mmCIF file of C-alpha atoms in Angstrom:
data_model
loop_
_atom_site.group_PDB
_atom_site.id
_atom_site.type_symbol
_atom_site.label_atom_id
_atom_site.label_comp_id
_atom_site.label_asym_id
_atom_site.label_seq_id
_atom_site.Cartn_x
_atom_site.Cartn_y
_atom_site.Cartn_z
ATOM 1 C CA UNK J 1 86.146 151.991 106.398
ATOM 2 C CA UNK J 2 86.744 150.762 110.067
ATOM 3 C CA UNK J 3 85.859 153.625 112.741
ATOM 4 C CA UNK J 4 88.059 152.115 115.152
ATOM 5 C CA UNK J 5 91.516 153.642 116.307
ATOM 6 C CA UNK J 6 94.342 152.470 114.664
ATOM 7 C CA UNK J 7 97.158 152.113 116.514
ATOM 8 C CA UNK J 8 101.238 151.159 116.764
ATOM 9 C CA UNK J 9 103.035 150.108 118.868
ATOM 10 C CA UNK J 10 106.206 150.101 119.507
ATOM 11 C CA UNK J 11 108.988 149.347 122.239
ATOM 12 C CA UNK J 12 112.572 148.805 123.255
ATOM 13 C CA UNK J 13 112.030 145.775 125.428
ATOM 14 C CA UNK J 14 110.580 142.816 123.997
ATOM 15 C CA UNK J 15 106.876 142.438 124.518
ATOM 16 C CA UNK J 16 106.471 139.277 124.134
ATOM 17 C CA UNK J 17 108.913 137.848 126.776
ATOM 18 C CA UNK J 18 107.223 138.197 129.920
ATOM 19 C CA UNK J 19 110.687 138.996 131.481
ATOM 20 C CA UNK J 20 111.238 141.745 129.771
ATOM 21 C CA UNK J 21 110.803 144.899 132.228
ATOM 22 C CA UNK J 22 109.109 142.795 134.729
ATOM 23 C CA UNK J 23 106.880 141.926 131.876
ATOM 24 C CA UNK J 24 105.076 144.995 131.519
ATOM 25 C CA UNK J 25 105.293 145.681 127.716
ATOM 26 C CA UNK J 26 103.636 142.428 127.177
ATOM 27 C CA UNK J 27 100.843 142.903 129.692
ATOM 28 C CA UNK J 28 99.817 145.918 127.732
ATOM 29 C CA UNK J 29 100.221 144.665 124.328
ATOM 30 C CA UNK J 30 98.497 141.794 125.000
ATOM 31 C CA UNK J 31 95.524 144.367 126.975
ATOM 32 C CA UNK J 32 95.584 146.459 123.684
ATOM 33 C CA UNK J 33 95.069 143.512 121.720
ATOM 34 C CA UNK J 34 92.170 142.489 123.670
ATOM 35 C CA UNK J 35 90.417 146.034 123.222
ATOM 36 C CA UNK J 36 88.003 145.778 120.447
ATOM 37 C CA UNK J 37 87.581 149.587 119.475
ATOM 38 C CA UNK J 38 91.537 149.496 118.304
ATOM 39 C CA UNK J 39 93.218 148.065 115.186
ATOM 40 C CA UNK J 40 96.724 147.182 116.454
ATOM 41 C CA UNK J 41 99.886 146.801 114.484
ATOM 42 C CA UNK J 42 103.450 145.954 116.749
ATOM 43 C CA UNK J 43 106.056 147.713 115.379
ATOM 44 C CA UNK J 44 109.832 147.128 114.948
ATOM 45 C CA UNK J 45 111.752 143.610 115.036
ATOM 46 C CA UNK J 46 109.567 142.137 117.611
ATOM 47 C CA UNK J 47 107.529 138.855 116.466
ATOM 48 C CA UNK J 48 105.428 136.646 117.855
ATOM 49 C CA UNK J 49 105.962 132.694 118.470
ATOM 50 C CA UNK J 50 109.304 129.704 117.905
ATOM 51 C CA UNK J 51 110.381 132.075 115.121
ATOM 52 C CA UNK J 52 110.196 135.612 117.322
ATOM 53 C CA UNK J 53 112.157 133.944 120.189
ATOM 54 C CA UNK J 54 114.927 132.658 117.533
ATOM 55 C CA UNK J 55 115.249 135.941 116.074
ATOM 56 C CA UNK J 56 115.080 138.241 119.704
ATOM 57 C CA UNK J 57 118.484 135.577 121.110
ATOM 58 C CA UNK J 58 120.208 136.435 117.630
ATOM 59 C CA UNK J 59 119.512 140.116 117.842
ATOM 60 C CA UNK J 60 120.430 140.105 121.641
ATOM 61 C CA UNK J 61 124.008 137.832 120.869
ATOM 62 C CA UNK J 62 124.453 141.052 118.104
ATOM 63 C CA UNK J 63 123.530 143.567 121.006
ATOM 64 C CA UNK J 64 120.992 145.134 118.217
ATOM 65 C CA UNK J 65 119.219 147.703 119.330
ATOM 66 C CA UNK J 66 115.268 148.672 118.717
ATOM 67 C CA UNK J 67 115.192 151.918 116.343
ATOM 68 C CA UNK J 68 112.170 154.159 114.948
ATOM 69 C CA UNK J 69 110.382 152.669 112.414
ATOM 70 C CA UNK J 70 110.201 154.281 108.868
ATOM 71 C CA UNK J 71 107.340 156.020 108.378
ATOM 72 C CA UNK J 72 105.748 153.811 105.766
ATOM 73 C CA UNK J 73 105.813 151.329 108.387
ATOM 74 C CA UNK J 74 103.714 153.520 110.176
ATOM 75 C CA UNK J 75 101.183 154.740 107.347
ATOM 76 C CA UNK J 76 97.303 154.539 108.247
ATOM 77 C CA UNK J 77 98.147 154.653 112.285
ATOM 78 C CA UNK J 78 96.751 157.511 114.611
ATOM 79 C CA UNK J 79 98.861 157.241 117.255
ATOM 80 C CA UNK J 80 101.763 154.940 118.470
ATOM 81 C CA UNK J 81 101.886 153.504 122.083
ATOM 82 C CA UNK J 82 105.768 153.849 123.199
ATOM 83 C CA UNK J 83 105.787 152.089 127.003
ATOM 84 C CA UNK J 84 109.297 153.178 128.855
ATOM 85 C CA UNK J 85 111.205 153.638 125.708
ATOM 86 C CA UNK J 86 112.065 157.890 126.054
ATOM 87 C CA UNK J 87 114.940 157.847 123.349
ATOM 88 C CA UNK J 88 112.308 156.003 120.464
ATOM 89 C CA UNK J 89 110.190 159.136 121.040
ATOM 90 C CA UNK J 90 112.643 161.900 121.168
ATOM 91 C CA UNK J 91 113.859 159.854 117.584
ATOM 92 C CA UNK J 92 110.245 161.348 116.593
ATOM 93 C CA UNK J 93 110.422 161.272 112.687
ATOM 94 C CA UNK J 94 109.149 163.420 110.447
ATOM 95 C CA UNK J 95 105.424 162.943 109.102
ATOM 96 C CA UNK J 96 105.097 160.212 111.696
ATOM 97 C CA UNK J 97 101.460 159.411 113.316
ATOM 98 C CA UNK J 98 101.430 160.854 117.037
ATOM 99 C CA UNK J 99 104.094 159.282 119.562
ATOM 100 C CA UNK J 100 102.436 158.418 123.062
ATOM 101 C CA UNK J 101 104.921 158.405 125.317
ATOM 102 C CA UNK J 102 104.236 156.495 128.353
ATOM 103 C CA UNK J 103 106.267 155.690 131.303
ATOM 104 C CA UNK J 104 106.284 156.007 135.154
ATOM 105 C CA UNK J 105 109.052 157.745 136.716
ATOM 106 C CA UNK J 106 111.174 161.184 135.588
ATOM 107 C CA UNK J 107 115.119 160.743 135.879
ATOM 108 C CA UNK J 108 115.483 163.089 138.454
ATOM 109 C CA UNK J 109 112.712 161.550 140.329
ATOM 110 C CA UNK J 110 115.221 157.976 140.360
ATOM 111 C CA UNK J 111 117.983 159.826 141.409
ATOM 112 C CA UNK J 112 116.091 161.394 144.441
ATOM 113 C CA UNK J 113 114.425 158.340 145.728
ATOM 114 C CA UNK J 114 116.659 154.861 144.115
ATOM 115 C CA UNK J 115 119.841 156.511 144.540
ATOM 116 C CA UNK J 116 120.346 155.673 140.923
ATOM 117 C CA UNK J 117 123.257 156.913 139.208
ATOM 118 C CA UNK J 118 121.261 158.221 135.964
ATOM 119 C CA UNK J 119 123.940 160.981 133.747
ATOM 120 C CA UNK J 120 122.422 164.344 133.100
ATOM 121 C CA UNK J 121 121.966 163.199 128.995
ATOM 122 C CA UNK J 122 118.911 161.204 130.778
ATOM 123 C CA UNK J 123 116.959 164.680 131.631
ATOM 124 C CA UNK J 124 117.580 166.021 128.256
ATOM 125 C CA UNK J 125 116.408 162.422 126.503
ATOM 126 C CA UNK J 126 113.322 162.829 129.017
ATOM 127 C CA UNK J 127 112.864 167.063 128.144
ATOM 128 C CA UNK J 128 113.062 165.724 124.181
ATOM 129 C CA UNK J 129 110.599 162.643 124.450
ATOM 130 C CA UNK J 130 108.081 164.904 125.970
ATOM 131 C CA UNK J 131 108.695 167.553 124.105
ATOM 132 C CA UNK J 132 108.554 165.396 121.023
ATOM 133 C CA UNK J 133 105.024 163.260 122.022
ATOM 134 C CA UNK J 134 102.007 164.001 121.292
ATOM 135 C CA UNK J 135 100.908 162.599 124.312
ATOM 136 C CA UNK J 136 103.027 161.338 127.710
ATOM 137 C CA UNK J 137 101.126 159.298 129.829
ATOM 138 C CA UNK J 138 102.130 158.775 133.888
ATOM 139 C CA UNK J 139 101.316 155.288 135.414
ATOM 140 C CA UNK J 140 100.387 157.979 139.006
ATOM 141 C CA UNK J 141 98.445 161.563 139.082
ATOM 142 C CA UNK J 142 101.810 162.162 141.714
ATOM 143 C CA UNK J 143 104.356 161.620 138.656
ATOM 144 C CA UNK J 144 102.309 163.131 136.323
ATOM 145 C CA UNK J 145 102.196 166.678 138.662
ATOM 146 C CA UNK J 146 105.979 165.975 139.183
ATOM 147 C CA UNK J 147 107.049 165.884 135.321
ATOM 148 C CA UNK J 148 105.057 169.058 134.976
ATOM 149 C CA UNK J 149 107.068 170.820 137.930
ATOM 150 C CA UNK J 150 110.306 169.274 136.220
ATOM 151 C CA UNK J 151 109.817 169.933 132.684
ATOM 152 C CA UNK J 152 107.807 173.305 132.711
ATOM 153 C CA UNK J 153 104.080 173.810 132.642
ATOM 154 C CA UNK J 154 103.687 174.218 128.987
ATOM 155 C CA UNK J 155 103.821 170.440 128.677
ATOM 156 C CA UNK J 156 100.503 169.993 130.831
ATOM 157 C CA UNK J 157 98.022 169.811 128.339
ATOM 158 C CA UNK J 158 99.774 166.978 126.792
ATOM 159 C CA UNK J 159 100.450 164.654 130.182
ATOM 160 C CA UNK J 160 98.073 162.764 131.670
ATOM 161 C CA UNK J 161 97.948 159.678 134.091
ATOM 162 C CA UNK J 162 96.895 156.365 133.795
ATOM 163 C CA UNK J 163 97.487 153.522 136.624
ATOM 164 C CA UNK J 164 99.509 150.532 134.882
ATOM 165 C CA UNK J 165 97.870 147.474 135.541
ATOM 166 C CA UNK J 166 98.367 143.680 137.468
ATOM 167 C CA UNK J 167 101.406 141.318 135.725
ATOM 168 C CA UNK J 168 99.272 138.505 135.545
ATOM 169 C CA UNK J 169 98.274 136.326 132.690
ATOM 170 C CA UNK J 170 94.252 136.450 133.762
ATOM 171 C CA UNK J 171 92.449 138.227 136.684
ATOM 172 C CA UNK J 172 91.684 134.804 138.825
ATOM 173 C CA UNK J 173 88.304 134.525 140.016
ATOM 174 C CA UNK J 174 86.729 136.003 143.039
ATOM 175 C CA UNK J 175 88.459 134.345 145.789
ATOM 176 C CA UNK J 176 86.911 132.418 148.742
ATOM 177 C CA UNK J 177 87.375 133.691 151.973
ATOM 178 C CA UNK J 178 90.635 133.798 153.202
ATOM 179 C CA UNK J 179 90.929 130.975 156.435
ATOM 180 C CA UNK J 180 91.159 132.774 159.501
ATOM 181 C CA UNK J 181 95.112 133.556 160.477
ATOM 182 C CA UNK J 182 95.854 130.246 162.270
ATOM 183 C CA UNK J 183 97.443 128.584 163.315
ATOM 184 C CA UNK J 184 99.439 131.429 162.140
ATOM 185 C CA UNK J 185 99.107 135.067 160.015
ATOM 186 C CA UNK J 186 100.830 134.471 156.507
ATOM 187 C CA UNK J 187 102.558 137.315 155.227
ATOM 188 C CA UNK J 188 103.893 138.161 152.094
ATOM 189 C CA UNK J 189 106.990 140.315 150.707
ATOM 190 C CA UNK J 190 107.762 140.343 146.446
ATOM 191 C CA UNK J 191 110.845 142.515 145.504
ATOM 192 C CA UNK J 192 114.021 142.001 143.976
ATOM 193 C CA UNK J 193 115.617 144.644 146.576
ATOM 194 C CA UNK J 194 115.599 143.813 150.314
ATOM 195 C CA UNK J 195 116.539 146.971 151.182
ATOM 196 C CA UNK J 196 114.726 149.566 148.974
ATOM 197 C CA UNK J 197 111.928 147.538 149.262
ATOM 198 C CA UNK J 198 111.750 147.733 153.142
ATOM 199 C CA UNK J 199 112.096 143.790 153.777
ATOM 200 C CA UNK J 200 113.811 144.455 156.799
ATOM 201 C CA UNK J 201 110.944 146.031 158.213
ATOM 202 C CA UNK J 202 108.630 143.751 156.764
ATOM 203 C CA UNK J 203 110.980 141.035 158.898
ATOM 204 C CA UNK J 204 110.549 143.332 161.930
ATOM 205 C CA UNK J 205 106.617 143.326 161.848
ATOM 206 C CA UNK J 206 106.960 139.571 161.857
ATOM 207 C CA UNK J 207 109.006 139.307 164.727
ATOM 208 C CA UNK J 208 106.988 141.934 166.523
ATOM 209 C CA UNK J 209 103.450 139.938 165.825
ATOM 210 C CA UNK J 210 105.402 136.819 166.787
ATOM 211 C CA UNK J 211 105.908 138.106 170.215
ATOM 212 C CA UNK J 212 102.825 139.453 170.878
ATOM 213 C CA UNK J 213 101.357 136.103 170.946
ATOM 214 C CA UNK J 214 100.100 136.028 166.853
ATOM 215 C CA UNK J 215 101.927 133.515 165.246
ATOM 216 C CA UNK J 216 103.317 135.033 161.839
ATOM 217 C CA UNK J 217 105.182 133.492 159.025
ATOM 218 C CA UNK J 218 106.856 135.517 156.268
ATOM 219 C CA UNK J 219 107.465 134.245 153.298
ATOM 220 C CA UNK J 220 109.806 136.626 150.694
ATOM 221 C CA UNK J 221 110.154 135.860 146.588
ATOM 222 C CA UNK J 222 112.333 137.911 144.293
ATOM 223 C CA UNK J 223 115.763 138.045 146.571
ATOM 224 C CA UNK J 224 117.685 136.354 149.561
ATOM 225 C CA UNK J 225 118.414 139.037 151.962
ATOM 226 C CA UNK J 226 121.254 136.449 153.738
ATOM 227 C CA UNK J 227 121.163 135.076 157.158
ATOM 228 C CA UNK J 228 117.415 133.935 157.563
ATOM 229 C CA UNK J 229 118.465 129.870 156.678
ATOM 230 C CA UNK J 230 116.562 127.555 159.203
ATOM 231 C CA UNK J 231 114.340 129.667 160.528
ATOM 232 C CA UNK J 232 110.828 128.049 161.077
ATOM 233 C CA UNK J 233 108.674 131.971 160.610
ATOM 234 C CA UNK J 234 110.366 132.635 157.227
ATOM 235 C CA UNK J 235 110.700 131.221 153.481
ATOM 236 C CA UNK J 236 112.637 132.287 151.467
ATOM 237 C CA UNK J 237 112.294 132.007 147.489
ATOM 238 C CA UNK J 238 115.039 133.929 145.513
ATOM 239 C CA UNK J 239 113.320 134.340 142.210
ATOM 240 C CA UNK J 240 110.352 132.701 140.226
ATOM 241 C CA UNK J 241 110.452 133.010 136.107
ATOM 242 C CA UNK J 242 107.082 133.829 135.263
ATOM 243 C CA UNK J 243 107.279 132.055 131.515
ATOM 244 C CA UNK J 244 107.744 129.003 133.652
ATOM 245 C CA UNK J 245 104.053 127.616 134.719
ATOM 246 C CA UNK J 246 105.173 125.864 137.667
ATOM 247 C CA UNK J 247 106.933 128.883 139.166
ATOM 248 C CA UNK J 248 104.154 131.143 137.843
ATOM 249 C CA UNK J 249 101.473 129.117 139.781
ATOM 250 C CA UNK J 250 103.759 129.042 142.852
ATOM 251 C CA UNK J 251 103.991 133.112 142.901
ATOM 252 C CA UNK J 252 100.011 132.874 142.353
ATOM 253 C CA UNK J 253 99.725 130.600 144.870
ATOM 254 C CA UNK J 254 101.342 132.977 147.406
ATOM 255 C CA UNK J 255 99.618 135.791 146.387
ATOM 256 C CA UNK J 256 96.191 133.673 147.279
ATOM 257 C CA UNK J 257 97.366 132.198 150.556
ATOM 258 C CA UNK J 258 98.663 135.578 152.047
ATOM 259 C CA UNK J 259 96.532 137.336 154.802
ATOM 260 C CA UNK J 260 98.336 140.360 153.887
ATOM 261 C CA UNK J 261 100.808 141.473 151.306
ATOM 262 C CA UNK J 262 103.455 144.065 152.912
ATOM 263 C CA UNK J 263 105.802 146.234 151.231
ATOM 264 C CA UNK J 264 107.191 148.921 153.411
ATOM 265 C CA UNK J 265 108.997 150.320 150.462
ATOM 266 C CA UNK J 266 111.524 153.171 150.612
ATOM 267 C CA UNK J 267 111.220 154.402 146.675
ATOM 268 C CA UNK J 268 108.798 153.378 144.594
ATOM 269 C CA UNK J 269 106.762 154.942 141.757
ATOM 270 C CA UNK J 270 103.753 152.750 141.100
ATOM 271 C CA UNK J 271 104.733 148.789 142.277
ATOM 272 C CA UNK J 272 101.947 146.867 140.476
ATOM 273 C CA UNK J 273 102.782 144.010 142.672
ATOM 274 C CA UNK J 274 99.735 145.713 144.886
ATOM 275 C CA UNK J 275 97.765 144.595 142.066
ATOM 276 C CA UNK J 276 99.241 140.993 142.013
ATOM 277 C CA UNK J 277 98.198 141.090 145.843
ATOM 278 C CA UNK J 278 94.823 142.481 145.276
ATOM 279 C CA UNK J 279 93.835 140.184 142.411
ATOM 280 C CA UNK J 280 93.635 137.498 145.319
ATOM 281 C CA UNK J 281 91.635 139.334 147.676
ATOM 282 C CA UNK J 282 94.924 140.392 149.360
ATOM 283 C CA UNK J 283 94.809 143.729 151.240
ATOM 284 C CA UNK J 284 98.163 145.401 150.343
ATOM 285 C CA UNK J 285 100.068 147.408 153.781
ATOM 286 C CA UNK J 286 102.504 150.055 151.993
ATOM 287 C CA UNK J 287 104.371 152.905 152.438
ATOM 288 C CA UNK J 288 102.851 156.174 151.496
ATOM 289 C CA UNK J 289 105.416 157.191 148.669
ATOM 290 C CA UNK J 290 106.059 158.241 145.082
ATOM 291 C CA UNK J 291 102.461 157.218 142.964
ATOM 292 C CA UNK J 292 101.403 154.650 145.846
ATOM 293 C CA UNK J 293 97.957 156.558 146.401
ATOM 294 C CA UNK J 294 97.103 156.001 142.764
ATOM 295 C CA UNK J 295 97.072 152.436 143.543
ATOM 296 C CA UNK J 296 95.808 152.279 147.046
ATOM 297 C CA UNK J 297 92.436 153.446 148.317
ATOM 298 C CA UNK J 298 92.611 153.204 152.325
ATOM 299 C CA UNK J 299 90.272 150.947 153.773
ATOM 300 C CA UNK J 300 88.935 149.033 150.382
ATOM 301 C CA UNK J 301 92.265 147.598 148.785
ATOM 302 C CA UNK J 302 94.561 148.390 151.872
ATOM 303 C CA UNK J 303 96.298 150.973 153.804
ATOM 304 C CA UNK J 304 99.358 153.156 153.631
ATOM 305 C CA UNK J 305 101.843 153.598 156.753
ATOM 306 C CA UNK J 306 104.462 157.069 156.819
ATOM 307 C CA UNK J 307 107.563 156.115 154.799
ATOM 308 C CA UNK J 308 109.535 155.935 157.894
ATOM 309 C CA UNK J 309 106.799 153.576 159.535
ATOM 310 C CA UNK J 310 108.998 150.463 161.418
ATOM 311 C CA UNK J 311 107.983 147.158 162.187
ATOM 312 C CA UNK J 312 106.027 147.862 165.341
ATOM 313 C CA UNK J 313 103.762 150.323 163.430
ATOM 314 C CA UNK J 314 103.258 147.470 160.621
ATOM 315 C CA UNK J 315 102.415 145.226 163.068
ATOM 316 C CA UNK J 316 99.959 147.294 165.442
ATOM 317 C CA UNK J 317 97.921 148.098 161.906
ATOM 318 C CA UNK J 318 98.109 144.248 160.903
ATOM 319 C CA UNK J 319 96.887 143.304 164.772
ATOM 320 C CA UNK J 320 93.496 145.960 164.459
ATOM 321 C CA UNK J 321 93.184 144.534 160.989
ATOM 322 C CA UNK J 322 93.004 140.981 162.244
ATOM 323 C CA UNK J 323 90.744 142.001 165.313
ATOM 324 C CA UNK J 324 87.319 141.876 163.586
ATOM 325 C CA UNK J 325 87.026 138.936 161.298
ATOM 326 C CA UNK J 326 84.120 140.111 159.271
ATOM 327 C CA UNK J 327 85.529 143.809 158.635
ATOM 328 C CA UNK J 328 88.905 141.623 157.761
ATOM 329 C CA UNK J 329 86.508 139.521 155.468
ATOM 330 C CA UNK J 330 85.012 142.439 153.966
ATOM 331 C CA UNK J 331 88.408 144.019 153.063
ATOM 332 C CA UNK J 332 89.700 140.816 151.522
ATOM 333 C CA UNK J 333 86.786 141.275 149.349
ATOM 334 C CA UNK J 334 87.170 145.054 148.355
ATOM 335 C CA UNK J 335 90.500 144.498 147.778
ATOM 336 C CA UNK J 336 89.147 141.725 144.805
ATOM 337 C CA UNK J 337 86.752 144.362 143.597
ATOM 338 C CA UNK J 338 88.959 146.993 143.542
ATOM 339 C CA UNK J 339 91.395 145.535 141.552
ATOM 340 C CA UNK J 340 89.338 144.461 138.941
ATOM 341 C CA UNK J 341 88.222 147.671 138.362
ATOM 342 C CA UNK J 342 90.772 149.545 138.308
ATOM 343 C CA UNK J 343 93.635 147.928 138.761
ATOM 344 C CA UNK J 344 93.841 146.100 135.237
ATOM 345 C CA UNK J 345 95.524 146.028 131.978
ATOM 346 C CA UNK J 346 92.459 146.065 130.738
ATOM 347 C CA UNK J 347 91.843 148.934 132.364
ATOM 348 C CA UNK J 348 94.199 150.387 131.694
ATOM 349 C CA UNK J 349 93.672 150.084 127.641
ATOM 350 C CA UNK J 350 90.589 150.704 128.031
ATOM 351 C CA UNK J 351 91.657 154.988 129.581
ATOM 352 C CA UNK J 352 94.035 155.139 127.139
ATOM 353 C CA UNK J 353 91.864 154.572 124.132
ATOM 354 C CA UNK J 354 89.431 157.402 125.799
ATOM 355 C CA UNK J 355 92.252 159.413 126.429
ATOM 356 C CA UNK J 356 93.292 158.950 123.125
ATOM 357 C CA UNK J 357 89.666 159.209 121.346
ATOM 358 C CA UNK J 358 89.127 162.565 123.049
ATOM 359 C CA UNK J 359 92.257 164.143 121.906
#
């Protein structure tokens, strides 16, 4: 008889589209697959390949909706992974293996720092799912400390924090040294929102390099903040599909020619887009918010500014950065290191199987 765990699992967005909430579900199915010390079984409608895709349009022209399994789907399993799907584990059915809930934000937590209009159901569906789990997993130790403050402190024993890992299909190699910033500094800003995000200030640190004398080029993916047509210090590319390979190689490519990646973001629980930046030895300049210093250790993979940080702070820590090519050099390379290990999916399986084995 196998000694290995045996595990479900089981989610509400499709995990094998790599669109499909940002394509996190399928990052850690396919990380869970890879760990050999698991048997894993994926649960509910979802499959695999032409046939999968032809059934996941029909079910989404029906608007059908994912539901608990029965629990003779789930006979033989220890536990069930359940990534940012809180209603499947407050459906916790009877005799069922244990739920592990995992997600990376609290309702009240998006209301307070997205502005998000989330109805008060939402905290009770949260309350149940962790009430319900036998385990509920925070992508930050900051979200994890905050659930227990939210949902009392007789849930602590059962929550723990793992950091999600980098959306990408392979960590790339360790990169060459990045070319020294000329003739310009390359920047680089992902998000879909230009303002939550902080692209203005992002645009501001630009301009501010710019006229100190360090040419600086910004180039933004994921949204078109309006108004920045023509300009020779900024490019502008709306959105990239990552199931496409040419615009998945172009997002890589940006990643690898960036001297920094900023994101001076206003809300934000744990962006794995530092990740992204890091897998290509870029050093990651963030705000210091939500589960950001989960991701970020200051002075290997980057550094974090004050929320309310503007562009002329951004810049002046970009311009000291810059100032001594080999420590530059030598962060490019910690942020490499640091990502790989930590800062992966595979990583990330590999805490939650421990987490899970020493339950």
């Amino acid at each position: 008889m196998s000694d290995r765990l045996r595990l479900g699992f089981l989610c509400a967005h499709d995990p094998y589209d790599r669109n499909s909430f940002s394509g996190t579900p399928s990052y850690m199915l396919d990380a869970l697959q890879r760990c050999g010390s698991v048997e894993l079984r994926v649960l509910g409608p979802w499959r695999p390949g032409l046939w999968g895709r032809i059934l996941r349009k029909l079910r989404k022209r029906m608007g059908a909706k994912v539901g608990v399994p029965r629990a003779s789907e789930m006979a033989g399993l220890d536990w069930v992974i359940i990534p940012v799907s809180s209603h499947l584990v407050a459906a916790h059915p009877e005799g069922a293996p244990g739920f592990v809930h995992v997600t990376d934000a609290t309702p009240q937590f998006l209301r307070d720092f997205y502005n998000y209009d989330i109805p008060p159901e939402s905290d009770k569906g949260e309350a149940a799912a962790i009430g319900h789990a036998a385990k509920v997993i925070y992508s930050s130790d900051f979200m994890a400390r905050r659930a227990i403050s939210e949902f009392g402190a007789q849930y602590a024993p059962r929550i723990h924090a793992v950091s999600f890992g980098l959306n990408l299909e392979t960590l790339p190699p360790p990169p060459e040294p990045k070319p020294a910033p000329q003739p310009f500094l390359q920047l680089l800003f992902v998000g879909r929102d230009w303002q939550r995000k902080g692209g203005d200030v992002a645009l501001a640190a630009t301009e501010a390099l710019n006229r100190r004398g360090i040419p600086t080029r910004l180039t933004v993916i994921g949204c078109d903040p309006g108004g920045l047509d023509g300009r020779a210090d900024i490019e502008v590319i709306p959105f990239l599909d990552k199931n496409r390979p040419e615009d998945y190689a172009r997002l890589t490519r940006a990643f690898a020619e960036a001297h920094f990646f900023i994101l001076p973001t206003r809300a934000d629980c744990t962006p794995m887009v530092v990740a992204e930046a890091n897998a290509y030895g870029t050093p990651v300049l963030i705000s210091d918010i939500g589960g950001i210093s989960s991701l970020i250790e200051p002075g290997q993979n980057g550094e974090m500014l004050p929320p309310d940080a503007d562009g002329n702070a951004y810049a002046d820590r970009i311009a000291a950065l810059i100032a001594d090519p080999q420590a530059f050099e030598a962060l490019c390379a910690s942020s490499y290191a640091w990502c790989r290990d930590h800062l992966t999916w595979d990583a990330w399986a590999n805490d939650i199987v421990k987490t899970l084995e020493t339950s």
